[in-house]
PDB file of C-alpha atoms in Angstrom:
ATOM      1  CA  MET A   1      17.657  -1.256 -27.124  1.00 43.00           C
ATOM      2  CA  SER A   2      19.011   1.322 -24.706  1.00 48.00           C
ATOM      3  CA  HIS A   3      22.548   1.305 -23.375  1.00 50.00           C
ATOM      4  CA  GLY A   4      24.352   3.107 -20.590  1.00 50.00           C
ATOM      5  CA  HIS A   5      21.278   4.227 -18.659  1.00 68.00           C
ATOM      6  CA  ALA A   6      20.834   3.890 -14.913  1.00 74.00           C
ATOM      7  CA  PRO A   7      18.164   1.407 -13.788  1.00 81.00           C
ATOM      8  CA  ALA A   8      14.672   2.884 -14.069  1.00 88.00           C
ATOM      9  CA  ASN A   9      12.689   3.859 -10.993  1.00 92.00           C
ATOM     10  CA  PRO A  10      10.250   0.992 -10.213  1.00 94.00           C
ATOM     11  CA  GLY A  11       8.334   3.002  -7.611  1.00 94.00           C
ATOM     12  CA  PRO A  12       5.371   3.974  -9.823  1.00 97.00           C
ATOM     13  CA  ALA A  13       4.481   0.332 -10.502  1.00 97.00           C
ATOM     14  CA  GLY A  14       4.508  -0.365  -6.772  1.00 97.00           C
ATOM     15  CA  LEU A  15       2.323   2.663  -6.118  1.00 98.00           C
ATOM     16  CA  VAL A  16      -0.189   1.570  -8.766  1.00 98.00           C
ATOM     17  CA  ALA A  17      -0.382  -1.858  -7.110  1.00 98.00           C
ATOM     18  CA  LEU A  18      -0.883  -0.160  -3.746  1.00 98.00           C
ATOM     19  CA  ALA A  19      -3.602   2.066  -5.204  1.00 98.00           C
ATOM     20  CA  MET A  20      -5.383  -0.968  -6.625  1.00 98.00           C
ATOM     21  CA  ALA A  21      -5.418  -2.567  -3.176  1.00 98.00           C
ATOM     22  CA  CYS A  22      -6.542   0.667  -1.524  1.00 98.00           C
ATOM     23  CA  PHE A  23      -9.357   1.263  -4.025  1.00 98.00           C
ATOM     24  CA  THR A  24     -10.673  -2.277  -3.740  1.00 98.00           C
ATOM     25  CA  PHE A  25     -10.557  -2.251   0.066  1.00 98.00           C
ATOM     26  CA  TYR A  26     -12.282   1.126  -0.016  1.00 98.00           C
ATOM     27  CA  ALA A  27     -15.069  -0.538  -2.004  1.00 98.00           C
ATOM     28  CA  VAL A  28     -15.304  -3.425   0.478  1.00 97.00           C
ATOM     29  CA  HIS A  29     -15.130  -1.330   3.645  1.00 97.00           C
ATOM     30  CA  THR A  30     -17.655   1.269   2.494  1.00 97.00           C
ATOM     31  CA  GLY A  31     -20.172  -1.241   1.175  1.00 96.00           C
ATOM     32  CA  LYS A  32     -19.730  -0.460  -2.515  1.00 97.00           C
ATOM     33  CA  VAL A  33     -19.493  -4.213  -3.215  1.00 96.00           C
ATOM     34  CA  GLU A  34     -20.879  -7.291  -1.478  1.00 94.00           C
ATOM     35  CA  SER A  35     -18.823  -9.635   0.677  1.00 90.00           C
ATOM     36  CA  SER A  36     -18.983 -12.238  -2.092  1.00 92.00           C
ATOM     37  CA  ALA A  37     -16.354 -10.145  -3.910  1.00 96.00           C
ATOM     38  CA  ILE A  38     -13.572 -11.053  -1.476  1.00 96.00           C
ATOM     39  CA  ALA A  39     -12.379 -14.113  -3.409  1.00 96.00           C
ATOM     40  CA  LEU A  40     -11.920 -11.997  -6.535  1.00 98.00           C
ATOM     41  CA  LEU A  41     -10.166  -9.349  -4.452  1.00 98.00           C
ATOM     42  CA  GLY A  42      -7.817 -12.035  -3.174  1.00 98.00           C
ATOM     43  CA  ILE A  43      -6.752 -12.832  -6.729  1.00 98.00           C
ATOM     44  CA  TRP A  44      -6.129  -9.141  -7.486  1.00 98.00           C
ATOM     45  CA  LEU A  45      -3.975  -8.851  -4.363  1.00 98.00           C
ATOM     46  CA  ILE A  46      -1.854 -11.820  -5.393  1.00 98.00           C
ATOM     47  CA  GLY A  47      -1.214  -9.951  -8.639  1.00 98.00           C
ATOM     48  CA  GLY A  48      -0.234  -6.920  -6.581  1.00 98.00           C
ATOM     49  CA  PHE A  49       2.229  -9.086  -4.660  1.00 98.00           C
ATOM     50  CA  VAL A  50       4.085  -9.935  -7.871  1.00 98.00           C
ATOM     51  CA  VAL A  51       4.496  -6.252  -8.693  1.00 98.00           C
ATOM     52  CA  GLN A  52       5.437  -5.073  -5.219  1.00 98.00           C
ATOM     53  CA  VAL A  53       7.982  -7.777  -4.421  1.00 98.00           C
ATOM     54  CA  ILE A  54       9.820  -6.931  -7.644  1.00 97.00           C
ATOM     55  CA  VAL A  55       9.672  -3.226  -6.780  1.00 97.00           C
ATOM     56  CA  GLY A  56      10.872  -3.866  -3.235  1.00 97.00           C
ATOM     57  CA  ILE A  57      13.893  -5.870  -4.365  1.00 97.00           C
ATOM     58  CA  MET A  58      14.790  -3.294  -7.010  1.00 96.00           C
ATOM     59  CA  GLU A  59      14.469  -0.421  -4.535  1.00 96.00           C
ATOM     60  CA  LEU A  60      16.743  -2.224  -2.079  1.00 96.00           C
ATOM     61  CA  ASN A  61      19.259  -2.800  -4.865  1.00 95.00           C
ATOM     62  CA  HIS A  62      19.079   0.931  -5.629  1.00 94.00           C
ATOM     63  CA  GLY A  63      19.993   1.651  -2.001  1.00 94.00           C
ATOM     64  CA  ASN A  64      16.531   2.860  -0.954  1.00 94.00           C
ATOM     65  CA  ILE A  65      16.307   1.331   2.523  1.00 96.00           C
ATOM     66  CA  LEU A  66      12.966   2.940   3.366  1.00 96.00           C
ATOM     67  CA  GLY A  67      10.956   2.380   0.196  1.00 95.00           C
ATOM     68  CA  GLY A  68      12.576  -0.973  -0.479  1.00 96.00           C
ATOM     69  CA  ASN A  69      11.670  -2.393   2.911  1.00 97.00           C
ATOM     70  CA  ILE A  70       8.167  -0.901   2.853  1.00 96.00           C
ATOM     71  CA  PHE A  71       7.384  -2.395  -0.553  1.00 97.00           C
ATOM     72  CA  THR A  72       8.880  -5.746   0.473  1.00 97.00           C
ATOM     73  CA  PHE A  73       6.822  -6.205   3.625  1.00 96.00           C
ATOM     74  CA  PHE A  74       3.717  -4.750   1.997  1.00 97.00           C
ATOM     75  CA  SER A  75       4.095  -7.247  -0.840  1.00 98.00           C
ATOM     76  CA  ALA A  76       4.288 -10.135   1.613  1.00 97.00           C
ATOM     77  CA  PHE A  77       1.557  -9.211   4.073  1.00 97.00           C
ATOM     78  CA  PHE A  78      -0.728  -6.590   2.552  1.00 96.00           C
ATOM     79  CA  MET A  79      -0.773  -8.373  -0.809  1.00 98.00           C
ATOM     80  CA  LEU A  80       0.116 -12.080  -0.679  1.00 98.00           C
ATOM     81  CA  VAL A  81      -1.043 -13.096   2.804  1.00 98.00           C
ATOM     82  CA  THR A  82      -4.186 -10.968   2.668  1.00 97.00           C
ATOM     83  CA  GLY A  83      -5.010 -12.214  -0.820  1.00 98.00           C
ATOM     84  CA  LEU A  84      -4.680 -15.851   0.201  1.00 98.00           C
ATOM     85  CA  GLU A  85      -6.621 -15.211   3.419  1.00 97.00           C
ATOM     86  CA  LEU A  86      -9.520 -13.612   1.570  1.00 97.00           C
ATOM     87  CA  ILE A  87      -9.803 -16.637  -0.695  1.00 97.00           C
ATOM     88  CA  PHE A  88      -9.625 -18.910   2.369  1.00 97.00           C
ATOM     89  CA  LYS A  89     -12.266 -16.862   4.223  1.00 95.00           C
ATOM     90  CA  TYR A  90     -14.565 -17.007   1.211  1.00 95.00           C
ATOM     91  CA  PHE A  91     -14.548 -20.804   1.300  1.00 95.00           C
ATOM     92  CA  ALA A  92     -14.669 -20.824   5.107  1.00 95.00           C
ATOM     93  CA  GLY A  93     -17.921 -18.898   4.884  1.00 92.00           C
ATOM     94  CA  ILE A  94     -19.346 -21.328   2.355  1.00 93.00           C
ATOM     95  CA  TYR A  95     -18.404 -24.484   4.256  1.00 94.00           C
ATOM     96  CA  GLY A  96     -18.926 -23.164   7.776  1.00 92.00           C
ATOM     97  CA  TRP A  97     -15.344 -23.461   8.995  1.00 93.00           C
ATOM     98  CA  THR A  98     -14.779 -21.858  12.382  1.00 92.00           C
ATOM     99  CA  VAL A  99     -11.750 -19.568  12.377  1.00 92.00           C
ATOM    100  CA  ASP A 100     -10.585 -17.133  15.058  1.00 94.00           C
ATOM    101  CA  ALA A 101      -9.611 -14.299  12.725  1.00 92.00           C
ATOM    102  CA  ARG A 102      -8.552 -12.060  15.611  1.00 95.00           C
ATOM    103  CA  ILE A 103      -5.022 -13.318  14.991  1.00 97.00           C
ATOM    104  CA  ASP A 104      -5.072 -11.094  11.904  1.00 97.00           C
ATOM    105  CA  GLY A 105      -5.433  -8.066  14.134  1.00 97.00           C
ATOM    106  CA  TRP A 106      -2.297  -8.916  16.059  1.00 98.00           C
ATOM    107  CA  ALA A 107      -0.382  -9.350  12.807  1.00 97.00           C
ATOM    108  CA  TRP A 108      -1.699  -6.029  11.489  1.00 97.00           C
ATOM    109  CA  LEU A 109      -0.795  -4.386  14.790  1.00 98.00           C
ATOM    110  CA  ALA A 110       2.874  -5.245  14.216  1.00 98.00           C
ATOM    111  CA  LEU A 111       2.677  -3.920  10.642  1.00 97.00           C
ATOM    112  CA  SER A 112       0.963  -0.758  11.896  1.00 98.00           C
ATOM    113  CA  ILE A 113       3.705  -0.107  14.424  1.00 98.00           C
ATOM    114  CA  ALA A 114       6.370  -0.613  11.767  1.00 98.00           C
ATOM    115  CA  LEU A 115       4.603   1.764   9.388  1.00 98.00           C
ATOM    116  CA  LEU A 116       4.056   4.431  12.046  1.00 98.00           C
ATOM    117  CA  THR A 117       7.622   4.313  13.319  1.00 98.00           C
ATOM    118  CA  TRP A 118       9.054   4.497   9.800  1.00 98.00           C
ATOM    119  CA  THR A 119       6.797   7.378   8.735  1.00 98.00           C
ATOM    120  CA  PRO A 120       9.261  10.152   9.734  1.00 97.00           C
ATOM    121  CA  GLY A 121      11.557   8.902   6.970  1.00 96.00           C
ATOM    122  CA  TYR A 122       8.923   9.971   4.449  1.00 97.00           C
ATOM    123  CA  PHE A 123       9.307  13.608   5.455  1.00 97.00           C
ATOM    124  CA  LYS A 124      12.261  13.473   3.037  1.00 95.00           C
ATOM    125  CA  SER A 125       9.921  12.344   0.240  1.00 95.00           C
ATOM    126  CA  PRO A 126       7.678  14.332  -2.099  1.00 96.00           C
ATOM    127  CA  LEU A 127       4.656  15.716  -0.283  1.00 97.00           C
ATOM    128  CA  SER A 128       2.230  13.606  -2.313  1.00 98.00           C
ATOM    129  CA  LEU A 129       4.013  10.411  -1.238  1.00 98.00           C
ATOM    130  CA  LEU A 130       3.962  11.528   2.387  1.00 98.00           C
ATOM    131  CA  ALA A 131       0.183  11.953   2.019  1.00 98.00           C
ATOM    132  CA  VAL A 132      -0.075   8.290   0.976  1.00 98.00           C
ATOM    133  CA  VAL A 133       1.780   7.167   4.083  1.00 98.00           C
ATOM    134  CA  LEU A 134      -0.127   9.453   6.470  1.00 98.00           C
ATOM    135  CA  ALA A 135      -3.451   8.132   5.164  1.00 99.00           C
ATOM    136  CA  LEU A 136      -2.217   4.563   5.664  1.00 98.00           C
ATOM    137  CA  ASP A 137      -1.076   5.525   9.176  1.00 98.00           C
ATOM    138  CA  ILE A 138      -4.751   5.988  10.016  1.00 98.00           C
ATOM    139  CA  ALA A 139      -6.283   3.182   7.974  1.00 98.00           C
ATOM    140  CA  VAL A 140      -3.945   0.323   8.898  1.00 98.00           C
ATOM    141  CA  PRO A 141      -4.195   0.674  12.708  1.00 98.00           C
ATOM    142  CA  VAL A 142      -7.986   0.934  12.421  1.00 98.00           C
ATOM    143  CA  VAL A 143      -8.031  -2.329  10.461  1.00 98.00           C
ATOM    144  CA  ALA A 144      -5.778  -3.918  13.085  1.00 98.00           C
ATOM    145  CA  PHE A 145      -8.009  -2.893  15.983  1.00 98.00           C
ATOM    146  CA  MET A 146     -11.165  -3.979  14.155  1.00 97.00           C
ATOM    147  CA  ASP A 147      -9.672  -7.400  13.475  1.00 96.00           C
ATOM    148  CA  MET A 148      -8.634  -7.672  17.124  1.00 96.00           C
ATOM    149  CA  GLY A 149     -12.176  -6.873  18.207  1.00 95.00           C
ATOM    150  CA  VAL A 150     -11.174  -3.642  19.953  1.00 97.00           C
ATOM    151  CA  LEU A 151     -13.104  -1.474  17.469  1.00 96.00           C
ATOM    152  CA  GLY A 152     -16.494  -2.219  15.963  1.00 96.00           C
ATOM    153  CA  HIS A 153     -17.238  -2.661  12.290  1.00 93.00           C
ATOM    154  CA  GLU A 154     -18.693   0.843  12.129  1.00 96.00           C
ATOM    155  CA  TRP A 155     -15.049   1.943  11.872  1.00 97.00           C
ATOM    156  CA  HIS A 156     -14.958   0.471   8.367  1.00 97.00           C
ATOM    157  CA  VAL A 157     -16.040   3.864   7.064  1.00 97.00           C
ATOM    158  CA  ILE A 158     -12.855   5.386   8.540  1.00 98.00           C
ATOM    159  CA  SER A 159     -10.485   2.717   7.265  1.00 98.00           C
ATOM    160  CA  GLY A 160     -12.210   2.605   3.893  1.00 98.00           C
ATOM    161  CA  ASN A 161     -12.101   6.328   3.256  1.00 98.00           C
ATOM    162  CA  PHE A 162      -8.486   6.730   4.325  1.00 98.00           C
ATOM    163  CA  LEU A 163      -7.513   3.770   2.145  1.00 98.00           C
ATOM    164  CA  GLY A 164      -9.264   5.538  -0.715  1.00 98.00           C
ATOM    165  CA  ILE A 165      -7.297   8.712   0.008  1.00 99.00           C
ATOM    166  CA  ALA A 166      -4.045   6.739   0.060  1.00 99.00           C
ATOM    167  CA  GLY A 167      -4.931   5.216  -3.296  1.00 98.00           C
ATOM    168  CA  VAL A 168      -5.654   8.590  -4.894  1.00 99.00           C
ATOM    169  CA  PHE A 169      -2.366  10.085  -3.714  1.00 98.00           C
ATOM    170  CA  GLY A 170      -0.533   6.907  -4.736  1.00 98.00           C
ATOM    171  CA  LEU A 171      -1.820   7.211  -8.295  1.00 98.00           C
ATOM    172  CA  TYR A 172      -1.049  10.924  -8.348  1.00 98.00           C
ATOM    173  CA  THR A 173       2.520  10.293  -7.199  1.00 98.00           C
ATOM    174  CA  ALA A 174       3.016   7.517  -9.762  1.00 98.00           C
ATOM    175  CA  TRP A 175       1.629   9.825 -12.467  1.00 98.00           C
ATOM    176  CA  GLY A 176       4.034  12.571 -11.494  1.00 98.00           C
ATOM    177  CA  VAL A 177       7.118  10.373 -11.239  1.00 97.00           C
ATOM    178  CA  VAL A 178       6.524   8.768 -14.644  1.00 97.00           C
ATOM    179  CA  LEU A 179       5.780  11.993 -16.529  1.00 98.00           C
ATOM    180  CA  ASN A 180       8.393  14.109 -14.750  1.00 96.00           C
ATOM    181  CA  THR A 181      11.057  11.492 -15.427  1.00 96.00           C
ATOM    182  CA  THR A 182       9.982  10.938 -19.029  1.00 95.00           C
ATOM    183  CA  PHE A 183      10.012  14.646 -19.902  1.00 96.00           C
ATOM    184  CA  GLY A 184      12.989  15.528 -17.718  1.00 94.00           C
ATOM    185  CA  ARG A 185      11.162  18.378 -16.005  1.00 95.00           C
ATOM    186  CA  THR A 186       8.305  19.000 -13.601  1.00 94.00           C
ATOM    187  CA  VAL A 187       5.069  18.288 -15.436  1.00 96.00           C
ATOM    188  CA  ILE A 188       3.092  17.125 -12.418  1.00 97.00           C
ATOM    189  CA  PRO A 189       4.100  18.874  -9.172  1.00 97.00           C
ATOM    190  CA  LEU A 190       4.490  16.423  -6.307  1.00 97.00           C
ATOM    191  CA  GLY A 191       5.250  18.918  -3.563  1.00 96.00           C
ATOM    192  CA  ALA A 192       8.632  19.623  -2.058  1.00 94.00           C
ATOM    193  CA  PRO A 193       9.803  17.368   0.778  1.00 95.00           C
ATOM    194  CA  ILE A 194       9.402  18.809   4.259  1.00 94.00           C
ATOM    195  CA  ILE A 195      13.002  17.763   4.979  1.00 92.00           C
ATOM    196  CA  LYS A 196      15.164  18.492   1.932  1.00 83.00           C
ATOM    197  CA  ASP A 197      18.644  17.261   2.842  1.00 70.00           C
ATOM    198  CA  SER A 198      18.340  13.985   0.884  1.00 50.00           C
ATOM    199  CA  GLN A 199      16.427  12.380  -1.933  1.00 48.00           C
ATOM    200  CA  ILE A 200      14.369   9.208  -2.105  1.00 46.00           C
ATOM    201  CA  SER A 201      14.260   7.284  -5.366  1.00 50.00           C
ATOM    202  CA  VAL A 202      10.476   6.920  -5.520  1.00 50.00           C
ATOM    203  CA  GLY A 203      10.020  10.496  -6.720  1.00 49.00           C
ATOM    204  CA  LYS A 204      11.473  13.927  -7.250  1.00 46.00           C
TER     205      LYS A 204
END
């Protein structure tokens, strides 16, 4: 047992969960898997919800207003709601239920606006983490506008590829935070923050 240590940084676990979601949506949006996979994806996302809601609460308890709130609303909507919806849509397709899914676009529009307006806060974060957020800043609004019917499904290649990019940088950041913290020095460079007057707990 360890005694007298500060609480560990939960950010890497949240980033791995995010990367899992990004990789699987990349596969769906770019046609790497068939639409029949969405029910399985829904189950994976519910697992991601468990991780991210814990991370969000811990980050808020650590005083990280930005990361804590991001992980909390991502856990609720990107993970839990989307996971349950994908399972519902799978059965809706089987049984022929008629559903106006454009409501999803309006929900994602609100999440997109929140993400975009909070992005400047990540200029105080490691550069690799900022790359995650900037990739999501492109992918999430595209998903919102596709769901609303404003953009066509040919935009899936854009959302899919930027989700893939976000996932890669998320894994890289998690890798760096874990190893750098474990060894007490920079093993994996994450890139210096653009704005350096404060520190965010998700990485150094």
